[in-house]
Structures are given as C-alpha cells and as structure tokens.
CSV table of C-alpha atoms in Angstrom, one decimal:
chain,number,residue,atom,x,y,z
A,1,MET,CA,-5.5,51.4,25.0
A,2,ASP,CA,-4.6,49.7,21.8
A,3,LYS,CA,-1.1,48.5,22.6
A,4,ALA,CA,-0.2,47.2,19.2
A,5,ALA,CA,-0.8,50.6,17.6
A,6,VAL,CA,1.7,52.4,19.7
A,7,THR,CA,5.4,52.4,19.0
A,8,THR,CA,7.1,52.6,22.4
A,9,VAL,CA,10.6,53.5,23.3
A,10,GLN,CA,11.0,49.8,24.0
A,11,ASP,CA,10.2,49.1,20.3
A,12,LEU,CA,13.0,51.3,19.2
A,13,VAL,CA,15.7,49.9,21.5
A,14,GLN,CA,15.1,46.2,21.5
A,15,PRO,CA,13.9,43.6,19.0
A,16,THR,CA,10.4,42.2,19.4
A,17,ILE,CA,11.8,38.7,19.2
A,18,ARG,CA,15.4,37.6,20.0
A,19,ALA,CA,16.6,34.1,19.4
A,20,THR,CA,19.9,33.2,21.1
A,21,ASN,CA,21.8,30.0,20.3
A,22,VAL,CA,18.7,28.2,19.3
A,23,ASN,CA,19.0,24.5,18.5
A,24,ILE,CA,16.1,22.3,17.6
A,25,TYR,CA,16.1,18.5,17.2
A,26,TYR,CA,13.6,16.0,16.0
A,27,ASP,CA,14.8,12.9,17.7
A,28,ASP,CA,18.4,12.7,16.3
A,29,THR,CA,17.8,15.1,13.5
A,30,HIS,CA,19.4,18.4,14.2
A,31,ALA,CA,17.0,20.8,12.4
A,32,ILE,CA,18.0,24.2,13.7
A,33,LYS,CA,21.7,24.9,14.4
A,34,ASP,CA,22.8,27.7,16.6
A,35,VAL,CA,20.4,30.3,15.3
A,36,ASN,CA,20.7,33.8,16.5
A,37,LEU,CA,18.2,36.3,15.2
A,38,ASP,CA,16.8,39.7,16.2
A,39,ILE,CA,13.4,40.3,14.7
A,40,PRO,CA,12.6,44.1,14.6
A,41,PRO,CA,9.2,45.5,15.7
A,42,LYS,CA,6.5,46.7,13.3
A,43,ALA,CA,8.2,45.3,10.2
A,44,VAL,CA,7.9,42.2,8.1
A,45,THR,CA,10.7,39.7,8.4
A,46,ALA,CA,10.8,37.0,5.8
A,47,LEU,CA,12.4,33.6,6.3
A,48,ILE,CA,13.5,32.1,3.0
A,49,GLY,CA,15.5,29.0,2.0
A,50,PRO,CA,15.2,25.7,0.3
A,51,SER,CA,12.8,23.0,1.5
A,52,GLY,CA,13.9,21.3,4.7
A,53,CYS,CA,16.2,24.2,5.7
A,54,GLY,CA,14.4,24.7,9.0
A,55,LYS,CA,12.6,27.9,8.4
A,56,SER,CA,9.1,26.6,9.3
A,57,THR,CA,10.6,24.7,12.3
A,58,PHE,CA,12.1,28.0,13.5
A,59,LEU,CA,8.9,29.9,12.9
A,60,ARG,CA,6.9,27.4,14.9
A,61,SER,CA,9.3,27.7,17.8
A,62,ILE,CA,8.3,31.4,18.2
A,63,ASN,CA,4.9,30.5,19.6
A,64,ARG,CA,5.8,27.0,20.8
A,65,MET,CA,3.9,25.2,18.2
A,66,ASN,CA,6.6,22.6,18.3
A,67,ASP,CA,5.6,21.6,21.8
A,68,THR,CA,2.9,19.5,20.2
A,69,ILE,CA,5.5,17.3,18.5
A,70,PRO,CA,6.8,14.8,21.1
A,71,SER,CA,10.1,14.1,19.4
A,72,CYS,CA,11.0,17.8,19.2
A,73,ARG,CA,13.3,19.4,21.7
A,74,MET,CA,14.9,22.7,21.8
A,75,THR,CA,17.9,24.4,23.5
A,76,GLY,CA,18.8,28.0,23.6
A,77,GLN,CA,16.5,31.0,24.3
A,78,ILE,CA,13.8,32.8,22.5
A,79,THR,CA,12.5,36.0,24.1
A,80,LEU,CA,9.5,38.2,23.3
A,81,TYR,CA,10.1,41.7,24.5
A,82,GLY,CA,12.6,40.3,26.9
A,83,ASP,CA,10.3,37.5,28.3
A,84,ASP,CA,11.8,34.0,27.9
A,85,ILE,CA,8.9,32.3,26.1
A,86,TYR,CA,10.2,28.8,27.1
A,87,ASP,CA,10.2,29.8,30.8
A,88,LYS,CA,8.2,27.3,32.9
A,89,LYS,CA,6.0,30.2,34.2
A,90,ILE,CA,4.8,31.1,30.7
A,91,ASP,CA,1.3,30.1,29.9
A,92,VAL,CA,1.4,28.7,26.4
A,93,VAL,CA,-2.2,29.8,25.7
A,94,GLN,CA,-1.4,33.3,26.7
A,95,LEU,CA,1.8,33.2,24.7
A,96,ARG,CA,-0.2,32.2,21.6
A,97,ALA,CA,-2.5,35.1,22.2
A,98,ARG,CA,0.5,37.4,22.0
A,99,VAL,CA,2.0,35.5,19.0
A,100,GLY,CA,-0.7,34.6,16.5
A,101,MET,CA,-0.3,32.4,13.6
A,102,VAL,CA,-1.6,32.1,10.0
A,103,PHE,CA,-1.1,28.8,8.2
A,104,GLN,CA,-0.5,27.8,4.7
A,105,LYS,CA,-4.0,26.3,4.2
A,106,PRO,CA,-6.8,28.7,5.3
A,107,ASN,CA,-8.4,26.8,8.1
A,108,PRO,CA,-11.5,28.6,9.4
A,109,PHE,CA,-13.5,26.9,12.1
A,110,PRO,CA,-16.7,25.2,10.9
A,111,LYS,CA,-18.6,28.1,12.3
A,112,SER,CA,-20.1,31.3,11.1
A,113,ILE,CA,-17.9,34.1,9.9
A,114,TYR,CA,-18.8,36.1,13.0
A,115,ASP,CA,-18.0,33.2,15.4
A,116,ASN,CA,-14.7,32.5,13.6
A,117,VAL,CA,-13.5,36.0,14.5
A,118,ALA,CA,-15.3,36.2,17.9
A,119,TYR,CA,-13.9,32.9,19.1
A,120,GLY,CA,-10.5,34.2,20.3
A,121,PRO,CA,-11.8,37.3,22.1
A,122,ARG,CA,-14.5,35.1,23.8
A,123,ILE,CA,-12.0,32.5,25.2
A,124,HIS,CA,-9.6,35.2,26.2
A,125,GLY,CA,-12.3,37.3,27.8
A,126,LEU,CA,-11.5,40.4,25.7
A,127,ALA,CA,-15.1,41.6,25.3
A,128,ASN,CA,-17.1,43.0,28.1
A,129,SER,CA,-20.4,43.0,26.3
A,130,ASP,CA,-22.0,41.9,23.1
A,131,ALA,CA,-21.6,45.3,21.6
A,132,ASP,CA,-17.9,45.1,22.6
A,133,LEU,CA,-17.6,41.8,20.8
A,134,ASP,CA,-19.5,43.2,17.7
A,135,ASN,CA,-17.0,46.0,17.7
A,136,ILE,CA,-14.0,43.6,17.8
A,137,VAL,CA,-15.4,41.5,15.0
A,138,PHE,CA,-16.1,44.6,12.9
A,139,ASN,CA,-12.6,46.1,13.5
A,140,SER,CA,-10.9,42.8,12.8
A,141,LEU,CA,-12.8,42.2,9.6
A,142,GLN,CA,-12.3,45.8,8.5
A,143,LYS,CA,-8.5,45.6,9.1
A,144,SER,CA,-8.3,42.3,7.2
A,145,GLY,CA,-10.1,43.9,4.3
A,146,LEU,CA,-12.9,41.5,4.4
A,147,TRP,CA,-15.7,43.6,6.0
A,148,ASP,CA,-17.3,44.9,2.8
A,149,GLU,CA,-17.4,41.5,1.3
A,150,VAL,CA,-19.0,39.7,4.2
A,151,LYS,CA,-20.9,42.3,6.2
A,152,ASP,CA,-24.3,41.1,4.9
A,153,ARG,CA,-23.6,37.4,5.6
A,154,LEU,CA,-21.8,37.2,8.9
A,155,ASP,CA,-23.9,34.2,9.9
A,156,THR,CA,-22.9,32.1,7.0
A,157,PRO,CA,-20.1,29.5,7.5
A,158,GLY,CA,-16.6,30.7,7.2
A,159,THR,CA,-15.8,27.6,5.2
A,160,ALA,CA,-18.1,28.8,2.4
A,161,LEU,CA,-15.8,31.7,1.5
A,162,SER,CA,-13.3,31.6,-1.4
A,163,GLY,CA,-9.7,30.6,-0.6
A,164,GLY,CA,-8.4,34.2,-0.5
A,165,GLN,CA,-11.3,35.3,1.6
A,166,ARG,CA,-10.9,32.3,4.0
A,167,GLN,CA,-7.2,33.3,4.4
A,168,ARG,CA,-8.3,36.9,5.2
A,169,LEU,CA,-10.8,35.5,7.7
A,170,CYS,CA,-8.0,33.6,9.4
A,171,ILE,CA,-6.0,36.8,9.5
A,172,ALA,CA,-9.0,38.6,11.0
A,173,ARG,CA,-9.3,35.8,13.6
A,174,THR,CA,-5.7,36.2,14.5
A,175,ILE,CA,-5.8,40.0,14.9
A,176,ALA,CA,-9.0,39.9,16.8
A,177,ILE,CA,-7.1,39.0,20.0
A,178,ASN,CA,-4.7,41.8,19.3
A,179,PRO,CA,-1.4,39.9,19.3
A,180,GLU,CA,2.0,41.6,19.2
A,181,VAL,CA,3.4,39.2,16.6
A,182,ILE,CA,1.8,37.5,13.7
A,183,LEU,CA,3.6,34.4,12.3
A,184,MET,CA,2.7,33.4,8.8
A,185,ASP,CA,3.6,30.1,7.3
A,186,GLU,CA,3.3,30.4,3.5
A,187,PRO,CA,0.0,32.2,3.7
A,188,CYS,CA,-0.4,32.6,0.0
A,189,SER,CA,0.8,29.3,-1.4
A,190,ALA,CA,-2.7,28.0,-1.9
A,191,LEU,CA,-4.0,31.2,-3.5
A,192,ASP,CA,-4.2,32.6,-7.0
A,193,PRO,CA,-2.2,35.7,-7.9
A,194,ILE,CA,-4.9,38.2,-7.3
A,195,ALA,CA,-5.9,36.8,-3.9
A,196,THR,CA,-2.1,36.7,-3.2
A,197,ALA,CA,-1.7,40.4,-4.1
A,198,ILE,CA,-4.6,41.3,-1.8
A,199,ILE,CA,-3.0,39.4,1.1
A,200,GLU,CA,0.4,41.0,0.4
A,201,GLU,CA,-1.2,44.4,0.5
A,202,LEU,CA,-2.9,43.4,3.7
A,203,ILE,CA,0.5,42.3,5.2
A,204,THR,CA,2.0,45.7,4.2
A,205,GLU,CA,-0.8,47.5,6.1
A,206,LEU,CA,-0.7,45.2,9.1
A,207,LYS,CA,3.0,45.8,9.7
A,208,GLU,CA,2.1,49.3,10.9
A,209,ARG,CA,0.6,47.7,13.9
A,210,PHE,CA,2.1,44.2,14.3
A,211,THR,CA,5.5,42.5,14.0
A,212,ILE,CA,5.2,40.0,11.3
A,213,VAL,CA,7.4,37.0,10.5
A,214,ILE,CA,6.6,35.2,7.3
A,215,VAL,CA,7.9,32.0,5.8
A,216,THR,CA,7.6,31.8,2.1
A,217,HIS,CA,8.8,29.7,-0.8
A,218,SER,CA,8.2,32.6,-3.1
A,219,MET,CA,11.3,34.8,-3.2
A,220,GLN,CA,9.4,37.4,-5.1
A,221,GLN,CA,6.9,37.5,-2.2
A,222,ALA,CA,9.7,37.9,0.3
A,223,ALA,CA,11.1,40.7,-1.8
A,224,ARG,CA,7.8,42.4,-2.2
A,225,VAL,CA,6.5,42.4,1.4
A,226,SER,CA,9.4,42.2,3.8
A,227,GLN,CA,11.9,44.7,5.1
A,228,LYS,CA,14.2,42.1,6.6
A,229,THR,CA,15.2,38.7,5.1
A,230,ALA,CA,16.8,35.8,6.8
A,231,PHE,CA,18.2,33.1,4.5
A,232,PHE,CA,18.1,29.6,6.1
A,233,HIS,CA,20.3,26.8,4.8
A,234,LEU,CA,20.6,23.3,6.4
A,235,GLY,CA,19.3,24.6,9.7
A,236,LYS,CA,21.5,27.7,9.9
A,237,ILE,CA,21.0,31.3,9.1
A,238,LEU,CA,23.6,32.1,6.5
A,239,GLU,CA,22.6,35.7,5.9
A,240,PHE,CA,20.3,38.2,7.5
A,241,GLY,CA,19.8,41.8,6.5
A,242,ASP,CA,17.7,44.4,4.8
A,243,THR,CA,15.6,42.8,2.1
A,244,SER,CA,16.7,45.5,-0.4
A,245,GLU,CA,20.3,44.6,0.3
A,246,ILE,CA,19.8,40.8,0.2
A,247,PHE,CA,18.0,40.9,-3.2
A,248,THR,CA,20.4,43.4,-4.9
A,249,ASN,CA,23.7,42.6,-3.2
A,250,PRO,CA,23.8,39.4,-1.2
A,251,LYS,CA,27.0,39.0,0.7
A,252,VAL,CA,27.0,35.2,0.9
A,253,GLU,CA,27.5,33.1,-2.2
A,254,LYS,CA,24.9,30.5,-1.2
A,255,THR,CA,22.3,33.3,-0.8
A,256,LYS,CA,23.1,34.6,-4.2
A,257,ASP,CA,22.9,31.2,-5.7
A,258,TYR,CA,19.5,30.6,-4.1
A,259,ILE,CA,17.8,33.8,-4.9
A,260,THR,CA,19.1,33.8,-8.5
A,261,GLY,CA,17.8,30.3,-9.0
A,262,ARG,CA,21.2,28.5,-9.3
A,263,TYR,CA,20.7,26.4,-6.2
A,264,GLY,CA,17.9,25.1,-4.1
B,1,MET,CA,-3.0,56.1,-16.8
B,2,SER,CA,-4.0,52.6,-16.1
B,3,GLN,CA,-5.5,51.2,-13.0
B,4,ASN,CA,-3.7,51.1,-9.7
B,5,HIS,CA,-1.8,48.1,-8.5
B,6,ILE,CA,-3.4,46.0,-5.7
B,7,LEU,CA,-0.1,46.4,-3.9
B,8,SER,CA,-0.4,50.1,-3.3
B,9,SER,CA,3.2,50.5,-2.0
B,10,PHE,CA,4.3,49.6,-5.6
B,11,ASP,CA,2.3,52.5,-6.9
B,12,ASP,CA,3.9,54.7,-4.2
B,13,GLU,CA,7.4,53.7,-5.4
B,14,LEU,CA,6.5,54.2,-9.0
B,15,ASN,CA,5.2,57.7,-8.3
B,16,ASP,CA,8.2,58.5,-6.2
B,17,LEU,CA,10.5,57.4,-9.0
B,18,ARG,CA,8.6,59.6,-11.5
B,19,ALA,CA,8.6,62.6,-9.1
B,20,LYS,CA,12.4,62.3,-9.0
B,21,VAL,CA,12.6,62.4,-12.8
B,22,VAL,CA,10.4,65.5,-12.9
B,23,LYS,CA,12.5,67.1,-10.3
B,24,MET,CA,15.7,66.2,-12.2
B,25,GLY,CA,14.1,67.6,-15.5
B,26,SER,CA,13.3,70.9,-13.8
B,27,LEU,CA,16.8,71.2,-12.5
B,28,VAL,CA,18.3,70.6,-15.9
B,29,GLU,CA,15.9,73.3,-17.4
B,30,LYS,CA,17.2,75.6,-14.7
B,31,GLN,CA,20.8,74.8,-15.7
B,32,TYR,CA,20.0,75.9,-19.3
B,33,LYS,CA,18.2,79.1,-18.2
B,34,ASP,CA,21.0,80.1,-15.9
B,35,SER,CA,23.8,79.2,-18.2
B,36,LEU,CA,22.2,81.2,-21.0
B,37,ARG,CA,21.8,84.2,-18.6
B,38,ALA,CA,25.4,83.7,-17.6
B,39,LEU,CA,26.5,83.8,-21.2
B,40,LYS,CA,24.5,86.9,-22.0
B,41,ASN,CA,25.5,88.8,-18.9
B,42,LYS,CA,29.1,87.4,-18.8
B,43,ASP,CA,28.2,86.4,-15.3
B,44,LYS,CA,31.0,84.2,-13.8
B,45,VAL,CA,29.3,83.6,-10.5
B,46,LEU,CA,26.1,82.3,-12.1
B,47,ALA,CA,28.2,80.1,-14.4
B,48,GLU,CA,29.8,78.6,-11.3
B,49,GLU,CA,26.3,78.0,-9.9
B,50,VAL,CA,25.4,75.9,-12.9
B,51,ARG,CA,28.5,73.8,-12.5
B,52,LYS,CA,27.6,73.2,-8.8
B,53,LEU,CA,24.0,72.2,-9.7
B,54,ASP,CA,25.4,69.6,-12.0
B,55,ARG,CA,26.8,67.7,-9.1
B,56,LEU,CA,23.3,67.5,-7.6
B,57,ILE,CA,21.9,66.3,-10.9
B,58,ASP,CA,24.6,63.6,-11.1
B,59,GLU,CA,23.6,62.4,-7.7
B,60,MET,CA,19.9,62.3,-8.6
B,61,ASP,CA,20.8,60.1,-11.6
B,62,ARG,CA,22.6,57.6,-9.3
B,63,ASP,CA,19.7,57.7,-6.9
B,64,ILE,CA,17.1,57.1,-9.6
B,65,GLU,CA,19.2,54.2,-11.0
B,66,LYS,CA,19.6,52.7,-7.6
B,67,GLN,CA,15.9,52.9,-6.8
B,68,ALA,CA,15.0,51.5,-10.2
B,69,ILE,CA,17.3,48.5,-9.7
B,70,ASN,CA,15.8,47.9,-6.3
B,71,MET,CA,12.4,47.9,-7.8
B,72,ILE,CA,13.3,45.5,-10.4
B,73,ALA,CA,14.9,43.2,-7.8
B,74,LEU,CA,12.1,43.5,-5.3
B,75,ARG,CA,8.9,44.0,-7.4
B,76,SER,CA,9.7,41.8,-10.4
B,77,PRO,CA,7.9,44.2,-12.7
B,78,VAL,CA,6.4,42.9,-16.0
B,79,ALA,CA,4.8,44.5,-19.1
B,80,ASP,CA,4.5,48.3,-19.0
B,81,ASP,CA,5.8,48.4,-15.5
B,82,LEU,CA,9.0,46.8,-16.6
B,83,ARG,CA,9.3,49.0,-19.7
B,84,ASP,CA,8.6,52.0,-17.5
B,85,ILE,CA,11.3,51.2,-14.9
B,86,VAL,CA,14.0,50.2,-17.3
B,87,SER,CA,13.3,53.2,-19.5
B,88,THR,CA,13.3,55.5,-16.5
B,89,ILE,CA,16.9,54.5,-15.9
B,90,LYS,CA,17.7,55.5,-19.5
B,91,ILE,CA,15.7,58.7,-19.3
B,92,SER,CA,17.5,59.7,-16.1
B,93,ALA,CA,20.9,59.0,-17.8
B,94,GLY,CA,19.8,61.1,-20.7
B,95,LEU,CA,18.8,64.0,-18.5
B,96,GLU,CA,22.1,63.7,-16.7
B,97,ARG,CA,23.9,64.0,-20.1
B,98,ILE,CA,21.8,66.9,-21.1
B,99,GLY,CA,22.8,68.5,-17.8
B,100,ASP,CA,26.5,67.9,-18.6
B,101,TYR,CA,26.2,69.9,-21.8
B,102,ALA,CA,24.8,72.9,-19.8
B,103,LYS,CA,27.7,72.6,-17.4
B,104,ASN,CA,30.1,72.7,-20.3
B,105,LEU,CA,28.3,75.8,-21.7
B,106,ALA,CA,28.8,77.4,-18.2
B,107,LYS,CA,32.5,76.5,-18.2
B,108,ARG,CA,33.0,78.2,-21.5
B,109,VAL,CA,31.4,81.4,-20.2
B,110,THR,CA,34.4,82.0,-18.0
B,111,VAL,CA,36.7,82.0,-21.0
B,112,ILE,CA,34.7,83.9,-23.6
B,113,ARG,CA,33.4,86.7,-21.4
B,114,HIS,CA,36.6,88.5,-21.9
B,115,LYS,CA,36.5,88.0,-25.7
B,116,LYS,CA,35.0,90.0,-28.5
B,117,THR,CA,31.3,89.7,-28.4
B,118,ILE,CA,29.5,88.0,-31.3
B,119,SER,CA,26.0,89.3,-31.0
B,120,VAL,CA,24.2,87.6,-33.9
B,121,SER,CA,25.3,84.2,-32.8
B,122,SER,CA,24.4,84.8,-29.2
B,123,ALA,CA,20.9,85.3,-30.5
B,124,LEU,CA,21.0,81.9,-32.3
B,125,ILE,CA,22.4,80.3,-29.1
B,126,ASP,CA,19.5,81.9,-27.3
B,127,GLN,CA,17.0,80.4,-29.7
B,128,MET,CA,18.6,77.0,-29.4
B,129,VAL,CA,18.6,77.0,-25.6
B,130,THR,CA,15.0,78.2,-25.5
B,131,GLN,CA,14.1,75.3,-27.8
B,132,ILE,CA,16.0,72.8,-25.7
B,133,ILE,CA,14.3,74.0,-22.5
B,134,SER,CA,10.9,73.6,-24.0
B,135,MET,CA,11.8,70.2,-25.4
B,136,ILE,CA,13.0,69.0,-22.0
B,137,SER,CA,9.9,70.4,-20.3
B,138,ASP,CA,7.5,68.9,-22.8
B,139,VAL,CA,9.2,65.5,-23.0
B,140,ILE,CA,9.1,65.1,-19.2
B,141,ASP,CA,5.5,66.2,-19.3
B,142,ALA,CA,4.8,63.5,-21.9
B,143,TYR,CA,6.6,61.0,-19.7
B,144,ILE,CA,4.4,61.8,-16.7
B,145,THR,CA,1.1,62.0,-18.6
B,146,ARG,CA,1.9,59.2,-21.0
B,147,ASP,CA,1.1,61.6,-23.9
B,148,ILE,CA,2.5,60.0,-27.0
B,149,GLU,CA,1.4,62.9,-29.3
B,150,LYS,CA,3.4,65.3,-27.2
B,151,ALA,CA,6.4,62.9,-27.2
B,152,ILE,CA,6.3,62.7,-31.0
B,153,ASP,CA,6.0,66.5,-31.2
B,154,VAL,CA,9.2,66.9,-29.2
B,155,TRP,CA,10.9,64.2,-31.4
B,156,ARG,CA,10.1,66.3,-34.5
B,157,ARG,CA,11.2,69.6,-32.9
B,158,ASP,CA,14.8,68.3,-32.8
B,159,GLN,CA,14.9,69.4,-36.5
B,160,THR,CA,14.6,73.0,-35.4
B,161,VAL,CA,17.6,72.7,-33.2
B,162,ASP,CA,19.6,71.1,-36.0
B,163,ASN,CA,18.7,73.9,-38.3
B,164,LEU,CA,19.7,76.5,-35.8
B,165,TYR,CA,23.0,74.7,-35.3
B,166,ASN,CA,23.7,74.6,-39.1
B,167,SER,CA,23.0,78.3,-39.4
B,168,LEU,CA,25.3,79.1,-36.5
B,169,PHE,CA,28.0,76.8,-37.9
B,170,ARG,CA,28.1,78.8,-41.1
B,171,GLU,CA,28.0,82.1,-39.4
B,172,MET,CA,30.9,81.2,-37.1
B,173,LEU,CA,33.0,80.2,-40.1
B,174,THR,CA,32.3,83.6,-41.7
B,175,TYR,CA,33.3,85.4,-38.5
B,176,MET,CA,36.5,83.6,-38.2
B,177,MET,CA,37.4,84.3,-41.8
B,178,GLU,CA,36.7,87.9,-41.4
B,179,ASN,CA,38.8,88.5,-38.3
B,180,PRO,CA,41.2,86.2,-36.4
B,181,GLN,CA,40.2,87.9,-33.2
B,182,TYR,CA,36.9,86.1,-33.5
B,183,ILE,CA,38.5,82.7,-33.6
B,184,THR,CA,38.6,82.0,-29.8
B,185,PRO,CA,35.0,83.1,-29.0
B,186,ALA,CA,33.6,81.6,-32.3
B,187,THR,CA,35.2,78.2,-31.6
B,188,HIS,CA,33.8,78.2,-28.1
B,189,LEU,CA,30.4,79.2,-29.4
B,190,LEU,CA,30.6,76.4,-31.9
B,191,PHE,CA,31.3,73.9,-29.2
B,192,ILE,CA,28.4,75.3,-27.1
B,193,ALA,CA,26.1,75.1,-30.1
B,194,LYS,CA,27.3,71.5,-30.9
B,195,ASN,CA,26.6,70.6,-27.3
B,196,ILE,CA,23.1,72.0,-27.4
B,197,GLU,CA,22.5,70.2,-30.6
B,198,ARG,CA,23.5,66.9,-28.8
B,199,ALA,CA,21.3,67.8,-25.9
B,200,GLY,CA,18.5,67.9,-28.5
B,201,ASP,CA,19.4,64.4,-29.6
B,202,HIS,CA,19.1,63.2,-26.0
B,203,ALA,CA,15.8,64.9,-25.6
B,204,THR,CA,14.7,63.1,-28.8
B,205,ASN,CA,15.9,59.8,-27.3
B,206,ILE,CA,13.8,60.4,-24.2
B,207,ALA,CA,10.8,61.1,-26.5
B,208,GLU,CA,11.4,57.7,-28.1
B,209,LEU,CA,11.6,56.0,-24.7
B,210,VAL,CA,8.3,57.6,-23.7
B,211,TYR,CA,6.8,56.2,-26.9
B,212,TYR,CA,8.3,52.8,-26.0
B,213,ILE,CA,6.9,52.8,-22.5
B,214,ASN,CA,3.4,53.4,-23.8
B,215,GLU,CA,3.4,51.3,-27.0
B,216,GLY,CA,5.8,48.5,-26.2
B,217,GLU,CA,7.5,49.0,-29.5
B,218,LEU,CA,10.1,51.4,-30.9
B,219,LEU,CA,9.1,54.6,-32.7
B,220,ALA,CA,9.2,53.4,-36.2
B,221,LEU,CA,9.4,56.7,-37.9
B,222,LYS,CA,12.6,57.9,-39.5
B,223,ARG,CA,14.5,60.0,-37.0
B,224,PRO,CA,14.7,63.7,-38.0
B,225,LYS,CA,18.4,64.2,-38.5
B,226,ASP,CA,19.7,67.3,-40.2
B,227,ASP,CA,23.1,68.2,-38.9
B,228,SER,CA,24.5,69.2,-42.3
B,229,SER,CA,27.6,70.7,-40.6
B,230,ASN,CA,29.2,67.3,-41.0
B,231,TYR,CA,29.6,68.0,-44.6
B,232,ALA,CA,30.2,71.8,-44.4
B,233,ASP,CA,33.2,73.1,-46.2
B,234,ILE,CA,34.6,76.6,-46.9
B,235,ASN,CA,36.2,77.4,-50.1
B,236,ILE,CA,38.6,80.2,-49.5
B,237,ASP,CA,39.4,80.7,-53.1
B,238,SER,CA,35.9,81.3,-54.2
C-alpha cells in the first residue's frame, strides 16, 4: 500500500515532525536556540528569516545532514511520527529514506535520467523486478511533472537537462523512494520565474501526499506555497503560525519588519 | 479570458473570489425583486426578509474583502490580476451599498403601507427597480465574462434611471401640492426613488471598474449624469 497517500488518524492527532528544545552548535557558535516546532502532516511549512538565522541548519537537522559536519553538535529532541531520529538505534540511511531532501542547486547524478530516479529504489531494494522499477521511475517522473518532457530520452544524462528540469528530476529522485517528508533548501533560487512557478505548482501538488518543509529566501514564495510559516531570527523561532495570518497580520514586530522589507 | 496561471491554485482562488461576487450580485438582485414586491403588496413580512438578507450580503462583502487582501499578501499579484483583485474589493463594496438601498426601500414599506396609495409613482418605481435589477445582472455578467461592450452599455443605461427619477420627482411634488395627505407617502417614495437612483450610480461605478480591469485605464467617456432634480423648483404663484 502507498503509505504516503493515506491520511491516517495518526496524521490528524500528531505532527509529522516535533522539535523539542533543540539547540545546535558549530563549535562555540550557538546556531539554533531552544527551538520548539510542530510540523503538521500533508502541508507545506516554510522556514523564513534573514541570512544566518539558522533556518537551513534547522532544516538539515531533520534528516541528520548536520552529522556530516564534525564541529556540529545538537541537544534536544526531534521526532518523526514519535520516533526520536537521533536515537542510537536509528539507521541514518533509513532515516534519509523517510526524510528526503532537495537542494538549492539541482544536483543530478552523472547518470541517465532513468538511473537517477532508479538509484534510490535500487539501493533500498524497493523494486522486485525490472518492470517494478520501470513503474517506480514512470510514477516518480509523472508526479514530478517531468515525464512528458523526458519519456523519449530516459537514457540521456540527467545533467543535460535544463535547470528547472534538473530540479524536477531531483524531486522525482526524492519521491521515488516514497519518503514521508521532503525537505527543500531553496529549491528555486537557481531557477528562472517560469521554472520556479512550475516547481511551486509541483510543491502544491506534492503536499497532498507528503509533508514538506521548505527553506526560502523568497518571502513571496513562502506566501504562495506554504500553509504554515516559521520566522527564524538569530537562531530562534520568533513566530510560527498560519501563512495567511503571518503575511496579513504578524503578531511579532520583528516578523512584520522582516516581511515588509524593513529589516533583514 | 487569458491563459491559466502555472500555479493553478491561484486560478482556483480567483475563480472562487469571482463566484462570491456573482453570488452577492444575485442576492442583491433578489433584494430588489422582493422589496418591490413588498412595496406593491404592502407585505411587511417580505420587507423584513429583505432586511435580514442584507446582513448576509454585508457578511459576504467582508468575506470578499478579506480573501482579496489575503490574495494580495500571499500571491503578490501584478498587472491585470492586481487590477482584478483590487477592483473586486471595490465592486463588492459597491454591491453592498446597492444592497443597503434595497434594505432602506424595504424599511419604508412598513411605514407607507398604511398610507394613501400613489399608483402612478409606484409604476415609475417599478420601472426604476426593473432597470436596476437588469443593470446589476448585466454588470456582474460583464465582470465575469470581461465583456467591455456590455459594461459600457450598463454605464449608459444609468441615464434611464436618472430620467425616471426626474419624472418621479416632479410627480411627487404635484401630488403633495394637491393634497397634504400625500405628503408622507410621497416623501417616502421620493427617498426610495433617490436611493434607487444612487444604486444606479453604484452600478455605473462597477461598470467603470470592469472597464478598468480589462483595459488598465479609466473609462474616458463623460459620465452620463442627468439628475436634474438638483435644480428643480416649484413656483406656487404661477
């Protein structure tokens, strides 16, 4: 069964991701300070804030990408559907299969379009046969809105695609392993407005099936695609709420100053 | 209608906003139909219904305004989208005001139903209301279909409403001079007619906004304005 497509009772009663008293340090730099955040299921949560506010650091802590940085340490707890993702028993590779990530710069593997998408399902053993794998590749490309553009050239290198197509290929690669959460770190900052609009439309469709957390410098993008917005400032979350509320009636002065372009 | 937006949820919101305006327009039309019927039949219950309906229309206006503000904040609309959304706030406010005049008409029914009937003027009021209903209906239609010709047509038809009002104004003065018993109903009918005349001005405003949404510039024609009652006088000695 396709677990991502089903809204369970669990979805309704508990957040997909819960961060409790999270602190993150790079050596002596205190990057994230006492962050508490509940990220709701099947919705887009945007993390906004000025450069250096910690939003990317926080995003990367959700699938333990920060583990790769030796100077980085974390206290507090982050859970994914109740599972402590920093628990010693957690297999980081498995965790990253549940929490996929799309980066700022589209980074397809130097392989064919087909293999880019098939890579994850292969290493995670998600396909029982070649036909099965074909199916996963087809579905993923279809959902990422790329299928019609690439169906006749699946064996050409993924790196040969345009910027927007490459980013959609990366999204296809991410959803091929059927994650529960997709993290996006400025997925459109390297794209032109039309490619951006296509990705934003895609994000809006994907939220029906996945929980999405997006870091963006574009406040308009946060406003357009997200349902929840968290405003980060100097490592803290100053305000978190419904996007429509944050952008029409922010409660915190700093949020207002930032979104209206008076500060930041 | 131009091409769809890549972000289809934006189109959904725009369509939703327009659907609300259409709904509001049809409710305002209903207010006029009912208040006219209440006036003719001296139906106090129906008049009360019109007043109740006005609360719903007020609520819809606030709802449309809120949604439009949200869309401006979240979608950062530009060009015709921006004109559309900003003008929709004004169109909704215009409809709300047109509705208020119907409510006022309904209120007066409760007073004049006991008074001496003035049949000829009721016929004029009838014509004015019928004209207003068709103007509202057509201008909302023009708004939805982006039909400038239709909008300009509505804009011109305000003249008819003004003419009817001027006739009625003179007639009421005559009645009042003839018999003081007519003063109360005639004054109320005058206010009713004046209100309908104002409703016509608001419908004309909406027609101008439809033009603005489409063309990006103001309707440059000279507005038809023929309320000569401002200068009306009665010379009792003559």
